[in-house]
Amino acid sequence: MTQTTDTRRDGHGPLLPDLLASALTAAERGWPIIPLHPGSKRPAGHAERACPGTGRCADRHRTPEERATTDPELIHTAWAHRPYNVGIATGPAGLLVIDLDPVKAEEPEGAPDGATSLQALCERARQVLPDTYRVRTARGEHLYFTTPTGVRLKCSVDRLGPHIDTRAWGGYVVAPGSTTPDGTYEVTHDAPVAELPGWLTALLTEADKPAPVPVRVHDGTRAARTALERECAVVASTVEGGPNGRNNTLHRSACKVARFVAWGDIPRHVVEEAIQGAGEATGLPPAECRTTIRSALDWVIAHATPREAA
């Protein structure tokens, strides 16, 4: 379909793309679409708390995902009233879209963005992503994949790595042609949409790890035991990646408890065994845990001042 341009302006100067054409193009692909507020990523229509209980919501509130459509007549009617941005309901469309975001301003220098995290994930898995449809977003990139038959994937945040989100059932993505204050969404690689690789499907469908069993320590002073139990809980709750990832958290927590070893409030082997178990519960290799814990303990104990060690 040949796309034209609209003469409406968004208040910032540049001409808006033909959003109706964008909506119809997505619908022709079999991707149900929803209108988004002009210049925004927010779905148009009423929220559940303001549901009038009439029309399509006569029996119950219908979510934007449930209201998504591929009906050209409904699309023409909606976009004849306002220059809505276009959203694609990923679940009903049979899509899993990987959303790669940039690093936030408050994050430390060197923190990985979504593209870097995805590359690292592929390298660790020794896999290469298939060629697929790609869209440059206002601040990052969308990689489109079809979901395997019989698999119902949900949205995720940072599950695959820092700044890697996924959109599937329960979510939507902004379609190319839409514009927000941060920029315009544009197709950068108009390839056929590839099926989501099996290894990524496995990562997104594997059962969540059970909650770690709280550590109970019986040796040492009450303050030392409390500190050790608290830091073990902190370690066990961390996930991979970034400055607050598993190894960095393990090191910080070991340092915090090491002062109690230096003061003689708790035996070193008790601390090592407890934090080792918490570190392994996150998936860190045992050898990596031992090295990190010993390094932290050795440094803090060696540098404890006489007042602290007294």
PDB file of C-alpha atoms in Angstrom:
ATOM      1  CA  MET A   1       0.000   0.000   0.000  1.00  0.00           C
ATOM      2  CA  THR A   2       1.337   3.404  -0.959  1.00  0.00           C
ATOM      3  CA  GLN A   3       1.466   5.686   2.043  1.00  0.00           C
ATOM      4  CA  THR A   4       0.579   9.340   1.745  1.00  0.00           C
ATOM      5  CA  THR A   5       1.059  12.194   4.132  1.00  0.00           C
ATOM      6  CA  ASP A   6      -1.477  14.017   6.221  1.00  0.00           C
ATOM      7  CA  THR A   7      -1.652  17.784   6.324  1.00  0.00           C
ATOM      8  CA  ARG A   8      -2.366  17.913  10.060  1.00  0.00           C
ATOM      9  CA  ARG A   9       0.466  19.035  12.287  1.00  0.00           C
ATOM     10  CA  ASP A  10       1.343  17.772  15.764  1.00  0.00           C
ATOM     11  CA  GLY A  11       2.065  21.169  17.246  1.00  0.00           C
ATOM     12  CA  HIS A  12       5.835  20.798  16.844  1.00  0.00           C
ATOM     13  CA  GLY A  13       6.046  21.628  13.138  1.00  0.00           C
ATOM     14  CA  PRO A  14       6.644  18.445  11.074  1.00  0.00           C
ATOM     15  CA  LEU A  15       3.847  16.885   9.038  1.00  0.00           C
ATOM     16  CA  LEU A  16       2.234  13.821  10.565  1.00  0.00           C
ATOM     17  CA  PRO A  17       2.491  10.547   8.623  1.00  0.00           C
ATOM     18  CA  ASP A  18      -0.732   9.124   7.196  1.00  0.00           C
ATOM     19  CA  LEU A  19      -1.821   7.309  10.326  1.00  0.00           C
ATOM     20  CA  LEU A  20      -4.887   5.804   8.696  1.00  0.00           C
ATOM     21  CA  ALA A  21      -2.649   4.113   6.142  1.00  0.00           C
ATOM     22  CA  SER A  22      -0.443   2.836   8.962  1.00  0.00           C
ATOM     23  CA  ALA A  23      -3.462   1.375  10.757  1.00  0.00           C
ATOM     24  CA  LEU A  24      -4.776  -0.279   7.602  1.00  0.00           C
ATOM     25  CA  THR A  25      -1.355  -1.681   6.725  1.00  0.00           C
ATOM     26  CA  ALA A  26      -1.083  -3.356  10.148  1.00  0.00           C
ATOM     27  CA  ALA A  27      -4.640  -4.690   9.863  1.00  0.00           C
ATOM     28  CA  GLU A  28      -3.903  -6.144   6.424  1.00  0.00           C
ATOM     29  CA  ARG A  29      -1.095  -8.136   8.032  1.00  0.00           C
ATOM     30  CA  GLY A  30      -3.664  -9.596  10.416  1.00  0.00           C
ATOM     31  CA  TRP A  31      -2.474  -7.485  13.330  1.00  0.00           C
ATOM     32  CA  PRO A  32      -5.413  -6.123  15.370  1.00  0.00           C
ATOM     33  CA  ILE A  33      -4.884  -2.448  16.086  1.00  0.00           C
ATOM     34  CA  ILE A  34      -6.030   0.026  18.700  1.00  0.00           C
ATOM     35  CA  PRO A  35      -6.119   3.831  18.517  1.00  0.00           C
ATOM     36  CA  LEU A  36      -3.664   5.670  20.728  1.00  0.00           C
ATOM     37  CA  HIS A  37      -4.066   9.281  21.756  1.00  0.00           C
ATOM     38  CA  PRO A  38      -2.586  11.613  19.098  1.00  0.00           C
ATOM     39  CA  GLY A  39       1.127  12.119  19.700  1.00  0.00           C
ATOM     40  CA  SER A  40       1.060   9.633  22.588  1.00  0.00           C
ATOM     41  CA  LYS A  41       1.581   5.980  23.485  1.00  0.00           C
ATOM     42  CA  ARG A  42      -1.542   5.830  25.676  1.00  0.00           C
ATOM     43  CA  PRO A  43      -4.597   3.936  24.414  1.00  0.00           C
ATOM     44  CA  ALA A  44      -7.571   6.077  23.509  1.00  0.00           C
ATOM     45  CA  GLY A  45     -10.954   5.313  25.019  1.00  0.00           C
ATOM     46  CA  HIS A  46     -12.040   4.997  28.612  1.00  0.00           C
ATOM     47  CA  ALA A  47     -10.216   3.374  31.505  1.00  0.00           C
ATOM     48  CA  GLU A  48     -11.833   0.598  33.507  1.00  0.00           C
ATOM     49  CA  ARG A  49     -12.576   2.918  36.423  1.00  0.00           C
ATOM     50  CA  ALA A  50     -14.557   5.176  34.057  1.00  0.00           C
ATOM     51  CA  CYS A  51     -16.284   2.410  32.091  1.00  0.00           C
ATOM     52  CA  PRO A  52     -19.851   3.509  31.178  1.00  0.00           C
ATOM     53  CA  GLY A  53     -21.095  -0.089  30.959  1.00  0.00           C
ATOM     54  CA  THR A  54     -22.666   0.507  27.561  1.00  0.00           C
ATOM     55  CA  GLY A  55     -21.988  -0.502  23.961  1.00  0.00           C
ATOM     56  CA  ARG A  56     -19.165  -3.044  23.737  1.00  0.00           C
ATOM     57  CA  CYS A  57     -18.804  -2.834  27.512  1.00  0.00           C
ATOM     58  CA  ALA A  58     -22.486  -3.571  28.219  1.00  0.00           C
ATOM     59  CA  ASP A  59     -21.715  -6.796  30.085  1.00  0.00           C
ATOM     60  CA  ARG A  60     -18.229  -5.916  31.349  1.00  0.00           C
ATOM     61  CA  HIS A  61     -15.316  -3.574  30.669  1.00  0.00           C
ATOM     62  CA  ARG A  62     -13.394  -4.375  27.499  1.00  0.00           C
ATOM     63  CA  THR A  63      -9.648  -3.778  27.607  1.00  0.00           C
ATOM     64  CA  PRO A  64      -7.817  -2.134  24.696  1.00  0.00           C
ATOM     65  CA  GLU A  65      -6.528  -5.600  23.757  1.00  0.00           C
ATOM     66  CA  GLU A  66     -10.101  -6.878  23.560  1.00  0.00           C
ATOM     67  CA  ARG A  67     -11.203  -3.846  21.553  1.00  0.00           C
ATOM     68  CA  ALA A  68      -8.420  -4.266  18.983  1.00  0.00           C
ATOM     69  CA  THR A  69      -9.659  -4.837  15.436  1.00  0.00           C
ATOM     70  CA  THR A  70      -8.641  -5.553  11.859  1.00  0.00           C
ATOM     71  CA  ASP A  71     -11.998  -4.355  10.481  1.00  0.00           C
ATOM     72  CA  PRO A  72     -11.255  -1.687   7.828  1.00  0.00           C
ATOM     73  CA  GLU A  73     -14.644  -0.048   8.305  1.00  0.00           C
ATOM     74  CA  LEU A  74     -14.111   0.445  12.039  1.00  0.00           C
ATOM     75  CA  ILE A  75     -10.596   1.711  11.377  1.00  0.00           C
ATOM     76  CA  HIS A  76     -11.775   4.234   8.772  1.00  0.00           C
ATOM     77  CA  THR A  77     -14.457   5.461  11.154  1.00  0.00           C
ATOM     78  CA  ALA A  78     -12.059   5.931  14.068  1.00  0.00           C
ATOM     79  CA  TRP A  79      -9.302   7.704  12.136  1.00  0.00           C
ATOM     80  CA  ALA A  80     -11.791   9.953  10.354  1.00  0.00           C
ATOM     81  CA  HIS A  81     -12.390  11.705  13.680  1.00  0.00           C
ATOM     82  CA  ARG A  82      -8.870  12.203  15.007  1.00  0.00           C
ATOM     83  CA  PRO A  83      -5.236  11.594  13.910  1.00  0.00           C
ATOM     84  CA  TYR A  84      -4.744   8.762  16.377  1.00  0.00           C
ATOM     85  CA  ASN A  85      -1.407   7.084  16.749  1.00  0.00           C
ATOM     86  CA  VAL A  86      -1.566   3.348  16.029  1.00  0.00           C
ATOM     87  CA  GLY A  87      -1.090   0.527  18.516  1.00  0.00           C
ATOM     88  CA  ILE A  88      -0.735  -3.160  17.638  1.00  0.00           C
ATOM     89  CA  ALA A  89      -2.243  -5.627  20.127  1.00  0.00           C
ATOM     90  CA  THR A  90       0.642  -8.085  20.131  1.00  0.00           C
ATOM     91  CA  GLY A  91      -1.092 -11.061  21.743  1.00  0.00           C
ATOM     92  CA  PRO A  92      -4.061 -11.262  19.352  1.00  0.00           C
ATOM     93  CA  ALA A  93      -1.659 -10.535  16.484  1.00  0.00           C
ATOM     94  CA  GLY A  94       0.356 -13.657  17.331  1.00  0.00           C
ATOM     95  CA  LEU A  95       3.429 -11.517  17.920  1.00  0.00           C
ATOM     96  CA  LEU A  96       6.228 -11.345  20.445  1.00  0.00           C
ATOM     97  CA  VAL A  97       8.018  -8.022  20.079  1.00  0.00           C
ATOM     98  CA  ILE A  98      11.388  -7.501  21.719  1.00  0.00           C
ATOM     99  CA  ASP A  99      11.637  -3.896  22.895  1.00  0.00           C
ATOM    100  CA  LEU A 100      15.184  -2.593  23.260  1.00  0.00           C
ATOM    101  CA  ASP A 101      15.384   0.535  25.404  1.00  0.00           C
ATOM    102  CA  PRO A 102      18.216   2.987  26.098  1.00  0.00           C
ATOM    103  CA  VAL A 103      20.021   3.437  29.398  1.00  0.00           C
ATOM    104  CA  LYS A 104      18.276   5.743  31.864  1.00  0.00           C
ATOM    105  CA  ALA A 105      19.918   9.058  32.722  1.00  0.00           C
ATOM    106  CA  GLU A 106      20.374   8.108  36.386  1.00  0.00           C
ATOM    107  CA  GLU A 107      22.236   4.865  35.621  1.00  0.00           C
ATOM    108  CA  PRO A 108      26.029   4.720  35.987  1.00  0.00           C
ATOM    109  CA  GLU A 109      28.325   5.227  33.029  1.00  0.00           C
ATOM    110  CA  GLY A 110      28.910   1.991  31.160  1.00  0.00           C
ATOM    111  CA  ALA A 111      25.555   0.404  32.015  1.00  0.00           C
ATOM    112  CA  PRO A 112      24.340  -1.675  29.033  1.00  0.00           C
ATOM    113  CA  ASP A 113      21.426  -0.549  26.903  1.00  0.00           C
ATOM    114  CA  GLY A 114      18.912  -3.007  25.477  1.00  0.00           C
ATOM    115  CA  ALA A 115      20.822  -3.662  22.262  1.00  0.00           C
ATOM    116  CA  THR A 116      24.031  -4.398  24.184  1.00  0.00           C
ATOM    117  CA  SER A 117      22.191  -6.658  26.617  1.00  0.00           C
ATOM    118  CA  LEU A 118      20.596  -8.594  23.753  1.00  0.00           C
ATOM    119  CA  GLN A 119      23.948  -9.045  22.030  1.00  0.00           C
ATOM    120  CA  ALA A 120      25.463 -10.325  25.275  1.00  0.00           C
ATOM    121  CA  LEU A 121      22.524 -12.710  25.724  1.00  0.00           C
ATOM    122  CA  CYS A 122      23.041 -14.132  22.230  1.00  0.00           C
ATOM    123  CA  GLU A 123      26.780 -14.535  22.839  1.00  0.00           C
ATOM    124  CA  ARG A 124      26.208 -16.390  26.114  1.00  0.00           C
ATOM    125  CA  ALA A 125      23.700 -18.666  24.428  1.00  0.00           C
ATOM    126  CA  ARG A 126      25.924 -19.015  21.343  1.00  0.00           C
ATOM    127  CA  GLN A 127      22.954 -18.149  19.157  1.00  0.00           C
ATOM    128  CA  VAL A 128      22.246 -15.713  16.331  1.00  0.00           C
ATOM    129  CA  LEU A 129      18.861 -14.041  15.929  1.00  0.00           C
ATOM    130  CA  PRO A 130      17.098 -14.703  12.613  1.00  0.00           C
ATOM    131  CA  ASP A 131      16.501 -11.927  10.115  1.00  0.00           C
ATOM    132  CA  THR A 132      13.177 -10.278  10.942  1.00  0.00           C
ATOM    133  CA  TYR A 133      11.009  -7.162  10.742  1.00  0.00           C
ATOM    134  CA  ARG A 134      12.505  -4.246  12.684  1.00  0.00           C
ATOM    135  CA  VAL A 135      11.150  -0.858  13.702  1.00  0.00           C
ATOM    136  CA  ARG A 136      13.114   2.092  15.035  1.00  0.00           C
ATOM    137  CA  THR A 137      11.162   3.466  17.975  1.00  0.00           C
ATOM    138  CA  ALA A 138      11.297   6.950  19.403  1.00  0.00           C
ATOM    139  CA  ARG A 139      14.064   5.830  21.788  1.00  0.00           C
ATOM    140  CA  GLY A 140      15.169   2.337  20.787  1.00  0.00           C
ATOM    141  CA  GLU A 141      14.175  -0.570  18.542  1.00  0.00           C
ATOM    142  CA  HIS A 142      11.442  -3.195  18.172  1.00  0.00           C
ATOM    143  CA  LEU A 143      12.195  -6.673  16.818  1.00  0.00           C
ATOM    144  CA  TYR A 144       9.062  -8.503  15.667  1.00  0.00           C
ATOM    145  CA  PHE A 145       8.650 -12.287  15.933  1.00  0.00           C
ATOM    146  CA  THR A 146       5.705 -14.625  15.535  1.00  0.00           C
ATOM    147  CA  THR A 147       4.941 -16.833  18.514  1.00  0.00           C
ATOM    148  CA  PRO A 148       5.223 -20.617  18.137  1.00  0.00           C
ATOM    149  CA  THR A 149       1.980 -22.513  17.689  1.00  0.00           C
ATOM    150  CA  GLY A 150       0.331 -23.420  20.987  1.00  0.00           C
ATOM    151  CA  VAL A 151       2.512 -21.066  23.055  1.00  0.00           C
ATOM    152  CA  ARG A 152       0.893 -18.140  24.860  1.00  0.00           C
ATOM    153  CA  LEU A 153       3.550 -15.681  25.938  1.00  0.00           C
ATOM    154  CA  LYS A 154       3.012 -12.755  28.282  1.00  0.00           C
ATOM    155  CA  CYS A 155       4.782  -9.427  28.449  1.00  0.00           C
ATOM    156  CA  SER A 156       8.028  -9.249  30.401  1.00  0.00           C
ATOM    157  CA  VAL A 157      10.310  -6.548  31.788  1.00  0.00           C
ATOM    158  CA  ASP A 158      14.076  -7.123  31.954  1.00  0.00           C
ATOM    159  CA  ARG A 159      13.554 -10.895  32.027  1.00  0.00           C
ATOM    160  CA  LEU A 160      15.975 -11.390  29.144  1.00  0.00           C
ATOM    161  CA  GLY A 161      18.368  -8.729  30.404  1.00  0.00           C
ATOM    162  CA  PRO A 162      18.659  -5.053  31.352  1.00  0.00           C
ATOM    163  CA  HIS A 163      16.481  -2.806  29.166  1.00  0.00           C
ATOM    164  CA  ILE A 164      15.044  -5.748  27.225  1.00  0.00           C
ATOM    165  CA  ASP A 165      11.259  -5.847  27.492  1.00  0.00           C
ATOM    166  CA  THR A 166       8.902  -8.072  25.524  1.00  0.00           C
ATOM    167  CA  ARG A 167       5.353  -7.374  24.389  1.00  0.00           C
ATOM    168  CA  ALA A 168       2.918 -10.233  23.817  1.00  0.00           C
ATOM    169  CA  TRP A 169      -0.422 -11.082  25.490  1.00  0.00           C
ATOM    170  CA  GLY A 170      -1.528  -8.284  27.766  1.00  0.00           C
ATOM    171  CA  GLY A 171       0.394  -5.604  25.893  1.00  0.00           C
ATOM    172  CA  TYR A 172       0.799  -3.661  22.685  1.00  0.00           C
ATOM    173  CA  VAL A 173       3.437  -1.802  20.687  1.00  0.00           C
ATOM    174  CA  VAL A 174       3.312   1.526  18.913  1.00  0.00           C
ATOM    175  CA  ALA A 175       3.140   0.880  15.171  1.00  0.00           C
ATOM    176  CA  PRO A 176       5.434   2.457  12.573  1.00  0.00           C
ATOM    177  CA  GLY A 177       4.119   5.746  11.284  1.00  0.00           C
ATOM    178  CA  SER A 178       3.160   6.937  14.759  1.00  0.00           C
ATOM    179  CA  THR A 179       4.861   9.960  16.299  1.00  0.00           C
ATOM    180  CA  THR A 180       5.479  10.908  19.930  1.00  0.00           C
ATOM    181  CA  PRO A 181       7.331  13.895  21.406  1.00  0.00           C
ATOM    182  CA  ASP A 182      10.462  11.710  21.437  1.00  0.00           C
ATOM    183  CA  GLY A 183      10.307  10.922  17.713  1.00  0.00           C
ATOM    184  CA  THR A 184       8.693   8.870  14.961  1.00  0.00           C
ATOM    185  CA  TYR A 185       8.408   5.082  14.731  1.00  0.00           C
ATOM    186  CA  GLU A 186       9.829   3.916  11.389  1.00  0.00           C
ATOM    187  CA  VAL A 187      10.389   0.554   9.697  1.00  0.00           C
ATOM    188  CA  THR A 188      14.140   0.032   9.364  1.00  0.00           C
ATOM    189  CA  HIS A 189      14.088  -3.515   7.987  1.00  0.00           C
ATOM    190  CA  ASP A 190      10.959  -4.593   6.111  1.00  0.00           C
ATOM    191  CA  ALA A 191      11.727  -8.317   6.218  1.00  0.00           C
ATOM    192  CA  PRO A 192       9.186 -11.086   6.809  1.00  0.00           C
ATOM    193  CA  VAL A 193       8.461 -11.581  10.497  1.00  0.00           C
ATOM    194  CA  ALA A 194      10.495 -14.568  11.710  1.00  0.00           C
ATOM    195  CA  GLU A 195       9.294 -17.103  14.260  1.00  0.00           C
ATOM    196  CA  LEU A 196      10.640 -16.580  17.748  1.00  0.00           C
ATOM    197  CA  PRO A 197      13.668 -18.879  18.180  1.00  0.00           C
ATOM    198  CA  GLY A 198      13.137 -21.847  20.450  1.00  0.00           C
ATOM    199  CA  TRP A 199      15.901 -20.849  22.834  1.00  0.00           C
ATOM    200  CA  LEU A 200      14.245 -17.470  23.457  1.00  0.00           C
ATOM    201  CA  THR A 201      10.849 -19.125  23.843  1.00  0.00           C
ATOM    202  CA  ALA A 202      12.364 -21.371  26.500  1.00  0.00           C
ATOM    203  CA  LEU A 203      13.774 -18.401  28.401  1.00  0.00           C
ATOM    204  CA  LEU A 204      10.402 -16.673  28.342  1.00  0.00           C
ATOM    205  CA  THR A 205       8.362 -19.720  29.357  1.00  0.00           C
ATOM    206  CA  GLU A 206      10.575 -21.351  31.968  1.00  0.00           C
ATOM    207  CA  ALA A 207       8.958 -21.421  35.377  1.00  0.00           C
ATOM    208  CA  ASP A 208       9.864 -18.639  37.750  1.00  0.00           C
ATOM    209  CA  LYS A 209      12.315 -19.688  40.425  1.00  0.00           C
ATOM    210  CA  PRO A 210      10.667 -20.513  43.731  1.00  0.00           C
ATOM    211  CA  ALA A 211      11.128 -17.967  46.475  1.00  0.00           C
ATOM    212  CA  PRO A 212      14.354 -18.695  48.354  1.00  0.00           C
ATOM    213  CA  VAL A 213      14.007 -20.233  51.798  1.00  0.00           C
ATOM    214  CA  PRO A 214      15.029 -17.632  54.412  1.00  0.00           C
ATOM    215  CA  VAL A 215      18.414 -18.325  55.997  1.00  0.00           C
ATOM    216  CA  ARG A 216      18.408 -18.945  59.730  1.00  0.00           C
ATOM    217  CA  VAL A 217      21.755 -18.538  61.508  1.00  0.00           C
ATOM    218  CA  HIS A 218      22.350 -19.885  65.022  1.00  0.00           C
ATOM    219  CA  ASP A 219      25.992 -18.893  65.606  1.00  0.00           C
ATOM    220  CA  GLY A 220      27.211 -15.392  66.464  1.00  0.00           C
ATOM    221  CA  THR A 221      25.760 -12.387  68.221  1.00  0.00           C
ATOM    222  CA  ARG A 222      22.178 -11.365  67.582  1.00  0.00           C
ATOM    223  CA  ALA A 223      23.247  -8.324  65.543  1.00  0.00           C
ATOM    224  CA  ALA A 224      25.590 -10.428  63.408  1.00  0.00           C
ATOM    225  CA  ARG A 225      22.971 -13.111  62.805  1.00  0.00           C
ATOM    226  CA  THR A 226      20.368 -10.515  61.836  1.00  0.00           C
ATOM    227  CA  ALA A 227      22.761  -8.796  59.432  1.00  0.00           C
ATOM    228  CA  LEU A 228      23.769 -12.069  57.801  1.00  0.00           C
ATOM    229  CA  GLU A 229      20.170 -13.245  57.364  1.00  0.00           C
ATOM    230  CA  ARG A 230      19.195  -9.871  55.876  1.00  0.00           C
ATOM    231  CA  GLU A 231      22.077  -9.821  53.398  1.00  0.00           C
ATOM    232  CA  CYS A 232      21.416 -13.407  52.334  1.00  0.00           C
ATOM    233  CA  ALA A 233      17.855 -12.376  51.496  1.00  0.00           C
ATOM    234  CA  VAL A 234      19.161  -9.411  49.487  1.00  0.00           C
ATOM    235  CA  VAL A 235      21.516 -11.659  47.496  1.00  0.00           C
ATOM    236  CA  ALA A 236      18.902 -14.345  46.843  1.00  0.00           C
ATOM    237  CA  SER A 237      16.437 -11.798  45.427  1.00  0.00           C
ATOM    238  CA  THR A 238      18.772 -10.323  42.791  1.00  0.00           C
ATOM    239  CA  VAL A 239      18.667 -10.981  39.064  1.00  0.00           C
ATOM    240  CA  GLU A 240      21.361 -11.006  36.421  1.00  0.00           C
ATOM    241  CA  GLY A 241      22.789  -7.859  34.921  1.00  0.00           C
ATOM    242  CA  GLY A 242      23.763  -4.276  35.652  1.00  0.00           C
ATOM    243  CA  PRO A 243      25.338  -2.560  38.650  1.00  0.00           C
ATOM    244  CA  ASN A 244      22.797  -4.202  40.940  1.00  0.00           C
ATOM    245  CA  GLY A 245      23.230  -7.640  39.421  1.00  0.00           C
ATOM    246  CA  ARG A 246      24.041 -10.881  41.160  1.00  0.00           C
ATOM    247  CA  ASN A 247      27.824 -10.751  41.478  1.00  0.00           C
ATOM    248  CA  ASN A 248      27.992  -7.088  42.493  1.00  0.00           C
ATOM    249  CA  THR A 249      25.253  -7.599  45.082  1.00  0.00           C
ATOM    250  CA  LEU A 250      26.994 -10.709  46.404  1.00  0.00           C
ATOM    251  CA  HIS A 251      30.215  -8.734  46.876  1.00  0.00           C
ATOM    252  CA  ARG A 252      28.521  -5.799  48.605  1.00  0.00           C
ATOM    253  CA  SER A 253      26.564  -8.028  50.959  1.00  0.00           C
ATOM    254  CA  ALA A 254      29.637 -10.055  51.858  1.00  0.00           C
ATOM    255  CA  CYS A 255      31.495  -6.818  52.666  1.00  0.00           C
ATOM    256  CA  LYS A 256      28.688  -5.651  54.948  1.00  0.00           C
ATOM    257  CA  VAL A 257      28.748  -8.869  56.988  1.00  0.00           C
ATOM    258  CA  ALA A 258      32.555  -9.163  56.974  1.00  0.00           C
ATOM    259  CA  ARG A 259      32.851  -6.433  59.602  1.00  0.00           C
ATOM    260  CA  PHE A 260      31.121  -8.717  62.090  1.00  0.00           C
ATOM    261  CA  VAL A 261      33.748 -11.385  61.342  1.00  0.00           C
ATOM    262  CA  ALA A 262      36.477  -8.793  61.912  1.00  0.00           C
ATOM    263  CA  TRP A 263      34.900  -7.859  65.253  1.00  0.00           C
ATOM    264  CA  GLY A 264      34.748 -11.512  66.309  1.00  0.00           C
ATOM    265  CA  ASP A 265      30.934 -11.477  66.442  1.00  0.00           C
ATOM    266  CA  ILE A 266      30.454 -14.442  64.114  1.00  0.00           C
ATOM    267  CA  PRO A 267      32.676 -17.230  62.708  1.00  0.00           C
ATOM    268  CA  ARG A 268      33.953 -16.711  59.176  1.00  0.00           C
ATOM    269  CA  HIS A 269      32.873 -20.154  57.968  1.00  0.00           C
ATOM    270  CA  VAL A 270      29.266 -19.454  59.028  1.00  0.00           C
ATOM    271  CA  VAL A 271      29.207 -16.310  56.895  1.00  0.00           C
ATOM    272  CA  GLU A 272      30.845 -18.026  53.927  1.00  0.00           C
ATOM    273  CA  GLU A 273      28.441 -20.979  53.953  1.00  0.00           C
ATOM    274  CA  ALA A 274      25.303 -18.841  54.291  1.00  0.00           C
ATOM    275  CA  ILE A 275      26.162 -16.289  51.597  1.00  0.00           C
ATOM    276  CA  GLN A 276      27.472 -19.048  49.334  1.00  0.00           C
ATOM    277  CA  GLY A 277      24.052 -20.705  49.431  1.00  0.00           C
ATOM    278  CA  ALA A 278      22.293 -17.413  48.695  1.00  0.00           C
ATOM    279  CA  GLY A 279      24.589 -16.717  45.760  1.00  0.00           C
ATOM    280  CA  GLU A 280      24.077 -20.154  44.238  1.00  0.00           C
ATOM    281  CA  ALA A 281      20.302 -19.723  44.595  1.00  0.00           C
ATOM    282  CA  THR A 282      20.492 -16.902  42.030  1.00  0.00           C
ATOM    283  CA  GLY A 283      22.160 -19.176  39.501  1.00  0.00           C
ATOM    284  CA  LEU A 284      25.725 -17.990  39.982  1.00  0.00           C
ATOM    285  CA  PRO A 285      28.329 -20.764  39.576  1.00  0.00           C
ATOM    286  CA  PRO A 286      29.658 -22.066  42.924  1.00  0.00           C
ATOM    287  CA  ALA A 287      33.262 -21.212  42.037  1.00  0.00           C
ATOM    288  CA  GLU A 288      32.325 -17.634  41.183  1.00  0.00           C
ATOM    289  CA  CYS A 289      30.479 -17.300  44.480  1.00  0.00           C
ATOM    290  CA  ARG A 290      33.433 -18.598  46.495  1.00  0.00           C
ATOM    291  CA  THR A 291      35.879 -16.258  44.774  1.00  0.00           C
ATOM    292  CA  THR A 292      33.691 -13.198  45.256  1.00  0.00           C
ATOM    293  CA  ILE A 293      32.881 -13.941  48.895  1.00  0.00           C
ATOM    294  CA  ARG A 294      36.488 -14.702  49.873  1.00  0.00           C
ATOM    295  CA  SER A 295      37.715 -11.557  48.135  1.00  0.00           C
ATOM    296  CA  ALA A 296      35.205  -9.411  50.020  1.00  0.00           C
ATOM    297  CA  LEU A 297      35.898 -10.999  53.387  1.00  0.00           C
ATOM    298  CA  ASP A 298      39.681 -10.906  52.980  1.00  0.00           C
ATOM    299  CA  TRP A 299      39.669  -7.215  52.061  1.00  0.00           C
ATOM    300  CA  VAL A 300      37.356  -6.040  54.846  1.00  0.00           C
ATOM    301  CA  ILE A 301      39.092  -8.117  57.545  1.00  0.00           C
ATOM    302  CA  ALA A 302      42.552  -6.983  56.400  1.00  0.00           C
ATOM    303  CA  HIS A 303      41.534  -3.304  56.413  1.00  0.00           C
ATOM    304  CA  ALA A 304      39.538  -3.254  59.635  1.00  0.00           C
ATOM    305  CA  THR A 305      40.834  -0.501  61.931  1.00  0.00           C
ATOM    306  CA  PRO A 306      41.852  -1.361  65.501  1.00  0.00           C
ATOM    307  CA  ARG A 307      38.744   0.406  66.784  1.00  0.00           C
ATOM    308  CA  GLU A 308      36.506  -1.625  64.505  1.00  0.00           C
ATOM    309  CA  ALA A 309      38.269  -4.890  65.290  1.00  0.00           C
ATOM    310  CA  ALA A 310      38.276  -4.300  69.016  1.00  0.00           C
TER     311      ALA A 310
END
